[in-house]
Coordinates of C-alpha atoms and ligand atoms in Angstrom, one line a residue:
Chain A
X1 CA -4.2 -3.8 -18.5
X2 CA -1.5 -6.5 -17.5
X3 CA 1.1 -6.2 -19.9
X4 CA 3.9 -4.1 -20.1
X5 CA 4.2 -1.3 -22.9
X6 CA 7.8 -0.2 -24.4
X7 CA 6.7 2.2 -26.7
X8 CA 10.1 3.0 -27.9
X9 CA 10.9 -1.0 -28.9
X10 CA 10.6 -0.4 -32.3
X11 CA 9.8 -3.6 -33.3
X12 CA 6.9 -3.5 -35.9
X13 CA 4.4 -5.1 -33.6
X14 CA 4.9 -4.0 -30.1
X15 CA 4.9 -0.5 -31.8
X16 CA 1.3 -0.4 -33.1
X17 CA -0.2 -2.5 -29.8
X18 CA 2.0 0.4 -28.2
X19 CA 0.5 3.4 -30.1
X20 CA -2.9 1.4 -30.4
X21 CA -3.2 1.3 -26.0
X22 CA -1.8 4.9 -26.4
X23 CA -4.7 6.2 -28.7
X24 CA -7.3 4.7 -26.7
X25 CA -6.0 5.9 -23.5
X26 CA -5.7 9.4 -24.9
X27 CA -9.4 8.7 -26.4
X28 CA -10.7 7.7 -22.9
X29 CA -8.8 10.6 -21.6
X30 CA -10.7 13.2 -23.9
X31 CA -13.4 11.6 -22.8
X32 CA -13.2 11.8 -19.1
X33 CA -12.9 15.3 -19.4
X34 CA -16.8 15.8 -19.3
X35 CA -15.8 15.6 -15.4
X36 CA -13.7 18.3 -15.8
X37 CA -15.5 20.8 -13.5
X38 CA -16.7 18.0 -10.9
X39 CA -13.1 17.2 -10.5
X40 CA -11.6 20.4 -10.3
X41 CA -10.1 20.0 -7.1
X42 CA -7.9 17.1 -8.5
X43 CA -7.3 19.5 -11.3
X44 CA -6.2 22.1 -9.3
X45 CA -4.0 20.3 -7.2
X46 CA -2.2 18.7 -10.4
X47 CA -1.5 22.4 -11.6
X48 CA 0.0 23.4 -8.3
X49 CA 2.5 20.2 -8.4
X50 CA 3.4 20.7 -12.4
X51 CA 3.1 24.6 -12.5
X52 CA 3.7 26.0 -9.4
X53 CA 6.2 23.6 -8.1
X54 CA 8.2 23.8 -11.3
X55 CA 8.5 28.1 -10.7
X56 CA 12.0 27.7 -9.4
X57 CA 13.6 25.5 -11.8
X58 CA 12.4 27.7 -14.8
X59 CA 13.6 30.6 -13.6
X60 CA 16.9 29.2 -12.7
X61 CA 17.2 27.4 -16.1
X62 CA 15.7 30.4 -18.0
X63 CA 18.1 33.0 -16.5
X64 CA 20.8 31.0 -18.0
X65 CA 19.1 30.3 -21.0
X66 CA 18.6 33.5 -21.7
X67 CA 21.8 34.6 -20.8
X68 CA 24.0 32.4 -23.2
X69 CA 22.1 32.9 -26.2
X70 CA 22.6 36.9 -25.7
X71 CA 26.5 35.9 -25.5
X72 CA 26.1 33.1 -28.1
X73 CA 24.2 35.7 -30.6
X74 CA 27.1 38.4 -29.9
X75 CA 29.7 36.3 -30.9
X76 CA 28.0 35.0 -33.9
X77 CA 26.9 38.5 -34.8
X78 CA 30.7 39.6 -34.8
X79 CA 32.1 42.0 -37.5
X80 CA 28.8 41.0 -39.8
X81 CA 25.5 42.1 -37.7
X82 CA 25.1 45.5 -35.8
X83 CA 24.7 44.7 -32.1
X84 CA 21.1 46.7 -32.1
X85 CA 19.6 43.6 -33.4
X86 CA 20.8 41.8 -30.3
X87 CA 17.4 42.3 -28.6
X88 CA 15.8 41.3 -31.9
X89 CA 17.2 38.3 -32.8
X90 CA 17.7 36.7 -28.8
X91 CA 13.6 37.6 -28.2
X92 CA 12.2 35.8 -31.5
X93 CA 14.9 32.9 -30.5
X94 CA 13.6 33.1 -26.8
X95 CA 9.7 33.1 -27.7
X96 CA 9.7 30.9 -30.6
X97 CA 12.0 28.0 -30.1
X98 CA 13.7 28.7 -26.5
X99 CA 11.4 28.8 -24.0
X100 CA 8.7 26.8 -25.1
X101 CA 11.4 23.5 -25.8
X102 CA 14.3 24.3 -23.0
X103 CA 10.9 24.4 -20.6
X104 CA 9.1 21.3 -21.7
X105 CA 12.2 19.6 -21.7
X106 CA 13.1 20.3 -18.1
X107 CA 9.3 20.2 -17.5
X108 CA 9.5 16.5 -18.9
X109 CA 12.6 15.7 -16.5
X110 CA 10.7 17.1 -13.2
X111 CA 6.8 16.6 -14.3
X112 CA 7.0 13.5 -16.8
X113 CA 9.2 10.9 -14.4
X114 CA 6.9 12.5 -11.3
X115 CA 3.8 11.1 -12.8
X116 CA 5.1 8.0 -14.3
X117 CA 6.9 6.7 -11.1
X118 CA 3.7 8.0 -8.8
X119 CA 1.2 6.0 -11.0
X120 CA 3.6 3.3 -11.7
X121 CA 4.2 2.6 -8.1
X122 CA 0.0 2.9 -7.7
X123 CA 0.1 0.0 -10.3
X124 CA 2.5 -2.4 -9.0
X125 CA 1.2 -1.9 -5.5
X126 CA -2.2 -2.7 -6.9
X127 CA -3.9 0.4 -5.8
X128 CA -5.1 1.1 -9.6
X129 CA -7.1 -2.2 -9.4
X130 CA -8.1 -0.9 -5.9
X131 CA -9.5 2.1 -7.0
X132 CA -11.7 0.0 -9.9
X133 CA -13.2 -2.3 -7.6
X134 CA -14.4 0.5 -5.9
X135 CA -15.7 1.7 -9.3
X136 CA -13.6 4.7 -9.7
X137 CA -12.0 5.2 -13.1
X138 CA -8.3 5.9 -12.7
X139 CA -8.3 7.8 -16.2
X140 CA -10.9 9.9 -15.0
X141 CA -9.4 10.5 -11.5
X142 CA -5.5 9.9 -12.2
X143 CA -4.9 11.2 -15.8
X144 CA -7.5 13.5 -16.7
X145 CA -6.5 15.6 -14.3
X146 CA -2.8 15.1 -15.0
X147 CA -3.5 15.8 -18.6
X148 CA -5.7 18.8 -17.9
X149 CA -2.8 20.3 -15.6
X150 CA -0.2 19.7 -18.0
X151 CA -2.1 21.9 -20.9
X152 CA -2.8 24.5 -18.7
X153 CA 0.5 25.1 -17.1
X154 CA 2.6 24.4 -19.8
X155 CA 1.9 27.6 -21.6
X156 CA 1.6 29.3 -18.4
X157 CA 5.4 28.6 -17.3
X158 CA 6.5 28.9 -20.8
X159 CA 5.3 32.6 -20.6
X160 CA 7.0 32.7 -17.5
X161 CA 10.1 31.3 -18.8
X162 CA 10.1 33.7 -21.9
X163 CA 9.8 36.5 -19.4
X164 CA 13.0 35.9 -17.7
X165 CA 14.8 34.4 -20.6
X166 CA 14.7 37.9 -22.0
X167 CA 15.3 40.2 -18.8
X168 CA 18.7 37.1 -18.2
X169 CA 19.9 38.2 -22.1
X170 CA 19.5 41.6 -21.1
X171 CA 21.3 41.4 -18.4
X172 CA 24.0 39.8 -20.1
X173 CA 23.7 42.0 -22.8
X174 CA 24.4 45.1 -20.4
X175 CA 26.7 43.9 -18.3
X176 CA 29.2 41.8 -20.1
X177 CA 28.3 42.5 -24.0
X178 CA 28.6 46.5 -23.3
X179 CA 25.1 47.5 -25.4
X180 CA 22.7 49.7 -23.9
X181 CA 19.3 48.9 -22.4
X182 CA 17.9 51.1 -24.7
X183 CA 19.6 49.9 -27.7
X184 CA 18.9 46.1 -26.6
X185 CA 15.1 46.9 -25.9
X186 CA 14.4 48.7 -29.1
X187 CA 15.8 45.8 -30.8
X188 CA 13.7 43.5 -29.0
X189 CA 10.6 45.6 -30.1
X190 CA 11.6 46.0 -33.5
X191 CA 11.1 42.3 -34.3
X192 CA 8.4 41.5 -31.7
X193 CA 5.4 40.2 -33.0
X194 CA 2.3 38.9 -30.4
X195 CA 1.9 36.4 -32.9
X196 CA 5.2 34.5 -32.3
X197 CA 4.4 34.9 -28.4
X198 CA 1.3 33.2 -29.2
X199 CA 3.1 30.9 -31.4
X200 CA 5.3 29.7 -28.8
X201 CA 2.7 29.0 -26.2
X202 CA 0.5 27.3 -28.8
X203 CA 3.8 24.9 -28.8
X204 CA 4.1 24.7 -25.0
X205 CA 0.1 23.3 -24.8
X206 CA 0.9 20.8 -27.1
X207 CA 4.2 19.8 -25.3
X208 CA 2.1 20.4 -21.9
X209 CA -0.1 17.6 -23.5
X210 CA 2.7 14.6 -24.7
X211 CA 4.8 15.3 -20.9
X212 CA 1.4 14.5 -19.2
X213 CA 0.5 11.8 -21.6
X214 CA 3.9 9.9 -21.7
X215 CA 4.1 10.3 -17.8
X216 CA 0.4 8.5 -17.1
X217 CA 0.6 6.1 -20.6
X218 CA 4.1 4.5 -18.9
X219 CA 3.1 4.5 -15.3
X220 CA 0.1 2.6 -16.3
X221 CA 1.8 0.1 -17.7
X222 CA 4.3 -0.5 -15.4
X223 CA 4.8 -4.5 -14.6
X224 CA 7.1 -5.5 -12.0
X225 CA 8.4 -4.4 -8.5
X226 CA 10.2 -1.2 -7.8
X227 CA 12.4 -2.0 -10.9
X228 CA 9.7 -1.4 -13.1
X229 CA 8.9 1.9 -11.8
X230 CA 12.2 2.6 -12.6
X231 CA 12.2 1.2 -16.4
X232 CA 8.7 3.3 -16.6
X233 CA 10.1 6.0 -15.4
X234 CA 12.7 6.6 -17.6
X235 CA 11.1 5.7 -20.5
X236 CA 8.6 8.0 -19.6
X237 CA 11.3 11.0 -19.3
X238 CA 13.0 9.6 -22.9
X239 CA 9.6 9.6 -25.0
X240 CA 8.7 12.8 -24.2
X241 CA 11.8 14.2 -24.7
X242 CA 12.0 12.2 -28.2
X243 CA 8.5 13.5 -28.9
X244 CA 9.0 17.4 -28.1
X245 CA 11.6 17.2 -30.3
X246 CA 9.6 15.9 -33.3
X247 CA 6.5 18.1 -32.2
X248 CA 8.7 20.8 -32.4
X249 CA 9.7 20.1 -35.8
X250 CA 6.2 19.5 -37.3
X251 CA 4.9 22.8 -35.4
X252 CA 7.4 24.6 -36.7
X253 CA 6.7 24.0 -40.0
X254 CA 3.1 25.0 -39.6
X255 CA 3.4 27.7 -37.6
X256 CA 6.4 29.6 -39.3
X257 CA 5.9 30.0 -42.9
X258 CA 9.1 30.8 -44.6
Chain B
X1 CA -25.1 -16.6 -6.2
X2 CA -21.6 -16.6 -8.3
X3 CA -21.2 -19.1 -10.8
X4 CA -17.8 -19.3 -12.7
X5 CA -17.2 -21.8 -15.4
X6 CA -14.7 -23.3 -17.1
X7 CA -12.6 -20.1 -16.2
X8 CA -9.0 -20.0 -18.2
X9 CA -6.4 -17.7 -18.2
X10 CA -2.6 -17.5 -19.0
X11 CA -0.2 -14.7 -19.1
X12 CA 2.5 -15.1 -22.1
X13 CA 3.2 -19.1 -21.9
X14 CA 2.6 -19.6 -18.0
X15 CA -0.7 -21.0 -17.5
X16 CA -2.1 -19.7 -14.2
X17 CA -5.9 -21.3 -14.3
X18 CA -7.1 -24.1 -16.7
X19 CA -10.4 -24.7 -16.5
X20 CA -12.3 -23.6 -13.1
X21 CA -15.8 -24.5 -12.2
X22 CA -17.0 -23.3 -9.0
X23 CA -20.6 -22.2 -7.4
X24 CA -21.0 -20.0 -4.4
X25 CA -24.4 -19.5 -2.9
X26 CA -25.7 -16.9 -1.3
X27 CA -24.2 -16.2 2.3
X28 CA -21.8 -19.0 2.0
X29 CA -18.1 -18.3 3.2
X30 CA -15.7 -20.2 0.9
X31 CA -12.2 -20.1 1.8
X32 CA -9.7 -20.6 -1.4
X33 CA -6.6 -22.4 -0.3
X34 CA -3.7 -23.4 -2.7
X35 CA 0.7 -22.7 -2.5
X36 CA 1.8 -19.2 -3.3
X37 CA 1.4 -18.4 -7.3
X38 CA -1.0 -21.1 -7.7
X39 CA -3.4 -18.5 -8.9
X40 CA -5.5 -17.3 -5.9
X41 CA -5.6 -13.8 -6.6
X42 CA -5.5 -14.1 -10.2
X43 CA -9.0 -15.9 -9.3
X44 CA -10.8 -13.4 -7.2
X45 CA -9.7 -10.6 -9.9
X46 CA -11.7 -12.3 -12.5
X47 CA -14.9 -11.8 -10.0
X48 CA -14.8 -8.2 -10.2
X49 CA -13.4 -8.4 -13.9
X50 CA -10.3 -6.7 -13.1
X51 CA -8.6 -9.4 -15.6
X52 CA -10.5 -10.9 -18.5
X53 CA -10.0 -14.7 -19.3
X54 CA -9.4 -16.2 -21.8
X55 CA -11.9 -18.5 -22.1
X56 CA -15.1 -19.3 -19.1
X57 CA -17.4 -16.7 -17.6
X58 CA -17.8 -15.3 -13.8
X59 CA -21.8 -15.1 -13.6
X60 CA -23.1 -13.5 -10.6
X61 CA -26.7 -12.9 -10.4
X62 CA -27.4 -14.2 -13.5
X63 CA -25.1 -11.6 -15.1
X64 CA -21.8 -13.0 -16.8
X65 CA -19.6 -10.0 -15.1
X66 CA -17.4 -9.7 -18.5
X67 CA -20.5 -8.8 -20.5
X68 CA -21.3 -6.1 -18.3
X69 CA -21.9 -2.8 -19.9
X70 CA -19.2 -0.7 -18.4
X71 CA -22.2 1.6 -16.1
X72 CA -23.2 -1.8 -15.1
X73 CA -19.8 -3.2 -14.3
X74 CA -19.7 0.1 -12.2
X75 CA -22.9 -0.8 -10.1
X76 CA -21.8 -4.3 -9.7
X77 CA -18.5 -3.1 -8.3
X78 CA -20.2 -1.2 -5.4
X79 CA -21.9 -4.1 -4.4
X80 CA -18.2 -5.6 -4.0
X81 CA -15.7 -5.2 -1.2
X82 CA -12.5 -6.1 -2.0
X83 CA -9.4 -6.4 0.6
X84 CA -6.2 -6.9 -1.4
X85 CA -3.4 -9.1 -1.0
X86 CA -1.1 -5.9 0.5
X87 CA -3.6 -3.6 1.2
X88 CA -3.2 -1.5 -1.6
X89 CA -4.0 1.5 0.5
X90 CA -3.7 4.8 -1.6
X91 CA -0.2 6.4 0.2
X92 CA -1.1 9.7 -0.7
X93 CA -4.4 9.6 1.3
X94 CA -5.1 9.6 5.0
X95 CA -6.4 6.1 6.7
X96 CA -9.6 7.8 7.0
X97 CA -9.7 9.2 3.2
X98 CA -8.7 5.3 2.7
X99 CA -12.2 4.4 3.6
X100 CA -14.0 7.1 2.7
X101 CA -13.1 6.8 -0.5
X102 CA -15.7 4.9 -2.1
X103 CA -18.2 6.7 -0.5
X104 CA -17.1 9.9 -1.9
X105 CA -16.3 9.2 -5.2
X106 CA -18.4 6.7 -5.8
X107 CA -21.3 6.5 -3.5
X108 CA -21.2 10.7 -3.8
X109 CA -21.9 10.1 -0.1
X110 CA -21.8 14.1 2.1
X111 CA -18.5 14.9 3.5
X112 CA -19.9 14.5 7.1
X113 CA -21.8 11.3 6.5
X114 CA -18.1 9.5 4.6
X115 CA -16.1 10.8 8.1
X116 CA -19.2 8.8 10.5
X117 CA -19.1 5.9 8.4
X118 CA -14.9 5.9 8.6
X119 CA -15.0 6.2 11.9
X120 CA -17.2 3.7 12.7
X121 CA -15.5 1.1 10.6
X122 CA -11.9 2.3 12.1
X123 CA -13.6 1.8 15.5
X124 CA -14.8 -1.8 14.5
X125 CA -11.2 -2.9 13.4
X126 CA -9.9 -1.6 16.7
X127 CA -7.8 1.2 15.2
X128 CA -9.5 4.4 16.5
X129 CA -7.7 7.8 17.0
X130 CA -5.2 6.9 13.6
X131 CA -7.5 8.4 10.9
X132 CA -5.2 11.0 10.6
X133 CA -2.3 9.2 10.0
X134 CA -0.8 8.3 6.6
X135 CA -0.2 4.6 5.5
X136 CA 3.5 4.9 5.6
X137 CA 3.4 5.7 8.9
X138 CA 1.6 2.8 10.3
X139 CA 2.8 -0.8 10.5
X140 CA 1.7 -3.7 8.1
X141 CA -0.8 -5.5 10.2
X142 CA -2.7 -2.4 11.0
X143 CA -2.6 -1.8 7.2
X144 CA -4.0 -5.0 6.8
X145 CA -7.2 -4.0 9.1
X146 CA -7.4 -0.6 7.5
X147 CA -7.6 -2.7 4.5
X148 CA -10.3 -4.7 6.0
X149 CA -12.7 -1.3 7.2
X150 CA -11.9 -0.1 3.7
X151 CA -13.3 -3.3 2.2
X152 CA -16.6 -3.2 4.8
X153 CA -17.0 0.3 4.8
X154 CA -19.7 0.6 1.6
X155 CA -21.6 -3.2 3.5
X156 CA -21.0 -4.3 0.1
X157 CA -22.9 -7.9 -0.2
X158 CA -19.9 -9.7 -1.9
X159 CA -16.8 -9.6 0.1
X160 CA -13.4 -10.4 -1.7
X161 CA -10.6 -11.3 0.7
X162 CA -7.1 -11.5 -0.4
X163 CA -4.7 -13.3 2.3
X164 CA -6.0 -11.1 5.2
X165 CA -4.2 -12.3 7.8
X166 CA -1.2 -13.1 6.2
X167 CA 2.0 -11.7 7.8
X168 CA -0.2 -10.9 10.7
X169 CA 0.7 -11.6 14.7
X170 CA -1.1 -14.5 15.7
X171 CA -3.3 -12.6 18.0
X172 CA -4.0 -9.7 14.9
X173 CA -4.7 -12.7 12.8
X174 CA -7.7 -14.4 15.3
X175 CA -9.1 -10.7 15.4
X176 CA -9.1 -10.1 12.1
X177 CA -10.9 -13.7 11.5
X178 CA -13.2 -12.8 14.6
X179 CA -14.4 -9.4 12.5
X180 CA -14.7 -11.7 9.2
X181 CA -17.1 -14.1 10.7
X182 CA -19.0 -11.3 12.2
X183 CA -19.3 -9.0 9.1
X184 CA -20.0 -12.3 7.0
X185 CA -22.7 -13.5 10.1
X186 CA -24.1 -10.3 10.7
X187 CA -24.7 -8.8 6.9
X188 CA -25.1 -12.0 5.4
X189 CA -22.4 -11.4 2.8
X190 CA -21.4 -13.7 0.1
X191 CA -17.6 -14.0 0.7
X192 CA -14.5 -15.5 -0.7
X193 CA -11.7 -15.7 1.3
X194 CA -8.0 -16.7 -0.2
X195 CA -5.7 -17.9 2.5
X196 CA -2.7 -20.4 3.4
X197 CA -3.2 -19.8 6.9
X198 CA -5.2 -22.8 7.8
X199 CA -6.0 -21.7 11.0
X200 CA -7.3 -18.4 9.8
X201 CA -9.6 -21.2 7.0
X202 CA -10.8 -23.7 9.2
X203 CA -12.5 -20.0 11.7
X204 CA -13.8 -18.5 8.8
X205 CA -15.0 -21.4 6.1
X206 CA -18.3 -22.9 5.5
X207 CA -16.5 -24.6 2.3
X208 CA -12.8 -25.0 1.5
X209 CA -11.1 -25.2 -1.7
X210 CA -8.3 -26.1 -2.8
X211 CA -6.5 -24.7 -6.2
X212 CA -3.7 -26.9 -7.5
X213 CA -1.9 -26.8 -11.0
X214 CA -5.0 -24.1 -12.4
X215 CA -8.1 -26.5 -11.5
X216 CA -10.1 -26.9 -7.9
X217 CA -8.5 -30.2 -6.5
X218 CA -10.9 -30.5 -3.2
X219 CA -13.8 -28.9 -2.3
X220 CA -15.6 -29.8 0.8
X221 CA -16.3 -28.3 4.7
X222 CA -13.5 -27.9 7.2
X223 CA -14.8 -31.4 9.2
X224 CA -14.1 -32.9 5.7
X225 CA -10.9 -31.4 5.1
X226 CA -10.1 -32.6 8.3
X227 CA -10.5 -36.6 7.5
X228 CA -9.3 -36.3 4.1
X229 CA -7.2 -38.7 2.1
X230 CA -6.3 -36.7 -0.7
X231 CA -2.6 -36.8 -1.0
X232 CA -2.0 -33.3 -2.0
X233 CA -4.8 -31.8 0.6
X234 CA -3.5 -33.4 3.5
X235 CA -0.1 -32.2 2.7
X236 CA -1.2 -28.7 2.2
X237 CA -2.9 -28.9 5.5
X238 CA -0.4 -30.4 7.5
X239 CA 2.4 -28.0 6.2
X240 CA 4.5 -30.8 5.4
X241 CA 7.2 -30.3 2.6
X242 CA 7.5 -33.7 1.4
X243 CA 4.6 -35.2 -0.8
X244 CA 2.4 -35.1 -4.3
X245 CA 3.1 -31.1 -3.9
X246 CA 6.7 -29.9 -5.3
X247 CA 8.1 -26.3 -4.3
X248 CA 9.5 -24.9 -7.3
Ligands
LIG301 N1 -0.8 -9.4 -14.2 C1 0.0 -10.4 -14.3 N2 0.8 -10.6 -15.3 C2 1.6 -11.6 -15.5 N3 1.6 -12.7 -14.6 C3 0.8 -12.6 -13.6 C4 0.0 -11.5 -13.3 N4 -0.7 -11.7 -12.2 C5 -0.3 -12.9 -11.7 N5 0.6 -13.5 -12.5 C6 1.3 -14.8 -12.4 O1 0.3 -15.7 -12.1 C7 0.7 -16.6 -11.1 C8 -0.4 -16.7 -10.0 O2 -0.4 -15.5 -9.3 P1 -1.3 -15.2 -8.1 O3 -2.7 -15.4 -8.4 O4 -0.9 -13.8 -7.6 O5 -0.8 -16.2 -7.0 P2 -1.3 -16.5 -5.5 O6 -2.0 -17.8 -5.6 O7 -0.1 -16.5 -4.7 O8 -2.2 -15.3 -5.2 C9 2.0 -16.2 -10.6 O9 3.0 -17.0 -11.3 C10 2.1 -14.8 -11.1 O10 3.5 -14.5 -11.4
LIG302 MG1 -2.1 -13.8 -4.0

């Protein structure tokens, strides 16, 4: 693996030798995890860095979120909608589309640059070819475990997120819309279905999954000193981003029949 | 025994090595000498297969290394030590980890058995009581012999040194090509050594080489290096600037 990657250089041939060393990685990834349970230490430790670490920033970002689409759904509801579908209409918002993209978006910022400058810098230093020449596979012992973490914790802190999402609408809601927490709750019930929870989270793995992957598939291929780290870094951050989105699309349209 | 023939590689349109024929024996040291980028590392990478070529084969044992099975290319490796060019200790591991590491994940060697062995090998290089510390907080030269226990710490039978004494104190330097000699004496290792330090090549070499423009240019013991006539040998060897050899 000595060449550099852009996966987002859309020329017509760097793009399919890009998504070709993608596919294979992801391939050899699924693969590797037949060592899931022998290396559940590094699993564990990967899901305390992208889950647990990442607690504070979702709530901070998910409070907020929350709050302005209570506001934003009040003013839009204006002289048309009663405000007792407030509840209804911010908690399908916050399970279905909120939560699951606001989080893997700030999830991509943290988690996604984390991973692609740590394993970038590991490449340029050499210590990837260190760790083959002492036969260790770096998929199985740098991005399976990446990879696994991401999946788990996505939907984890997405659950999270929708949690407090909901209580920073209601807050909002009570204190500066004037609607009662009864009022707001019932709505919220009214329209609540497990099935768009589920829905959401179902999103969140699969986001979980392209953060991960787009973190470890551009630190591999980092080339360069320090300013490569940087370039992989970034384009680490911008793919997944780019490729939420679209995921988001494409779930949507299977998961929500109109 | 390592064979490697007509070995070629380029990246993009620079071409790095064009056509290398070399034999080691068994137990020999061979020292690789050449000016920075000539190639040296890009060399020792193709005996573990960590590049492919483009062309040539690495055959060690009879095996051509880049038609290994990958469970074989596996084994092989753990019969390899390899120091690299800067160490390339893992910075989010202890020294100690460092050199345990093959043992562990590899070797599947028992917890107690990986912290003896990394003792022992710090011990050897002279760094005891900093297993505990992390990379970043030690200097380069001792990276360089942390680098070196790492490398000896599985008695691999094919050594693979990158520059080890390179940016090293001259006193560092003769101890780290004291321990060299001894581990290649005393285990009877097959080992390449790539240097510009000729100092550190004239301690450690049975047989020196010399890269130049991707082919071997000299290949002899140090007494013959010594007495040589080749234009761009004795320039190498004497350090001077003027000569056959240009600094782009
Ligand atoms: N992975 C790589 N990709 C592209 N070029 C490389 C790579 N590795 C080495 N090179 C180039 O090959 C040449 C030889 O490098 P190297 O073997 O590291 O030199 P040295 O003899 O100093 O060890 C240099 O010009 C270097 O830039
Ligand atoms: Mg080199």
């Amino acid at each position: 693996m000595d060449e550099h990657s852009p996966v987002f250089d859309l020329r017509p041939t760097t793009l399919i030798s890009g998504l070709g060393r993608l596919s294979l990685m992801l391939g050899r990834t699924l693969l590797a995890f037949r060592y899931f349970f022998s290396s559940l230490h590094l699993v564990v430790n990967q899901m305390y860095h992208i889950g647990v670490k990442s607690i504070w920033l979702i709530m901070i970002t998910s409070v907020f979120t929350g709050g302005v689409s209570a506001w934003q759904a009040a003013y839009q509801f204006k002289n048309y909608v009663p405000i007792r579908y407030l509840g209804g209409a911010v908690g399908k918002a916050v399970l279905i589309e909120l939560a699951p993209v606001l989080t893997a978006l700030v999830i991509a910022g943290r988690v996604g640059a984390g991973i692609a400058a740590e394993i970038g810098s590991m490449k340029v230093t050499e210590q990837i070819d260190a760790m083959e020449s002492m036969s260790v596979d770096p998929i199985r012992y740098l991005v399976m475990p990446r990879f696994a973490a991401g999946i788990i914790m996505l939907p984890i802190i997405t659950a999270l997120a929708d949690f407090i999402a909901i209580f920073g609408a209601l807050l909002v809601a009570v204190s500066l819309i004037g609607v009662e927490t009864e009022t707001f709750m019932n709505g919220f019930k009214q329209l609540f279905t497990l099935s768009d929870f589920f829905s959401g989270l179902i999103k969140a793995t699969a986001f979980g999954a392209i953060i991960s992957m787009m973190g470890c598939y551009h630190g591999f291929f980092t080339s360069g000193g320090a300013q490569g780290v940087g370039a992989s870094t970034t384009r680490a951050v911008v793919s997944s981003a780019v490729m939420v989105l679209i995921a988001d699309y494409i779930m949507a349209t299977l998961l929500f029949r109109i | 025994m390592i064979k490697v023939e007509n070995l070629k590689k380029s990246f993009g349109r620079l071409e790095v090595l064009t056509g290398i024929d070399l034999e080691i024996q068994k137990g020999e040291s061979v020292v690789v000498i050449g000016q920075s980028g000539c190639g040296k590392s890009v060399l020792l990478k193709h005996i573990i297969a960590l590049l492919r070529p483009d062309e040539g084969s690495v055959v060690v044992d009879g095996q051509n290394v880049f038609e290994l099975k990958h469970v074989d290319l596996m084994d092989f490796r753990k019969r390899v030590g390899v120091l690299f060019q800067f160490g390339a200790l893992f910075d989010s591991m202890t020294v100690a980890e460092n050199i345990g590491f093959c043992l562990k994940e590899s070797l599947h060697m028992k917890p107690q058995q990986v912290k003896q062995i990394a003792e022992e090998k710090l011990a050897l290089v002279g760094m005891k009581d900093v297993g505990h510390k992390m990379p970043s907080e030690i200097s380069g030269g001792m990276k360089k012999r942390v680098a070196l226990a790492r490398a000896i710490a599985t008695e691999p039978d094919i050594i693979l040194y990158d520059e080890p004494t390179t940016g090293l104190d001259p006193i560092s330097a003769d101890m780290i090509n004291e321990l060299i000699v001894d581990v290649n004496k005393k285990l009877g290792v097959t080992s390449i050594a790539v240097t510009h330090d000729m100092a550190s090549a004239y301690k450690i070499a049975d047989r020196i080489i010399m890269l130049y423009e991707g082919k071997i240019v000299w290949d002899g013991t140090p007494d013959q290096i010594r007495q040589t006539d080749n234009a761009i040998v004795k320039q190498f060897i004497t350090g001077s600037s003027t000569g056959p050899i240009t600094v782009h």
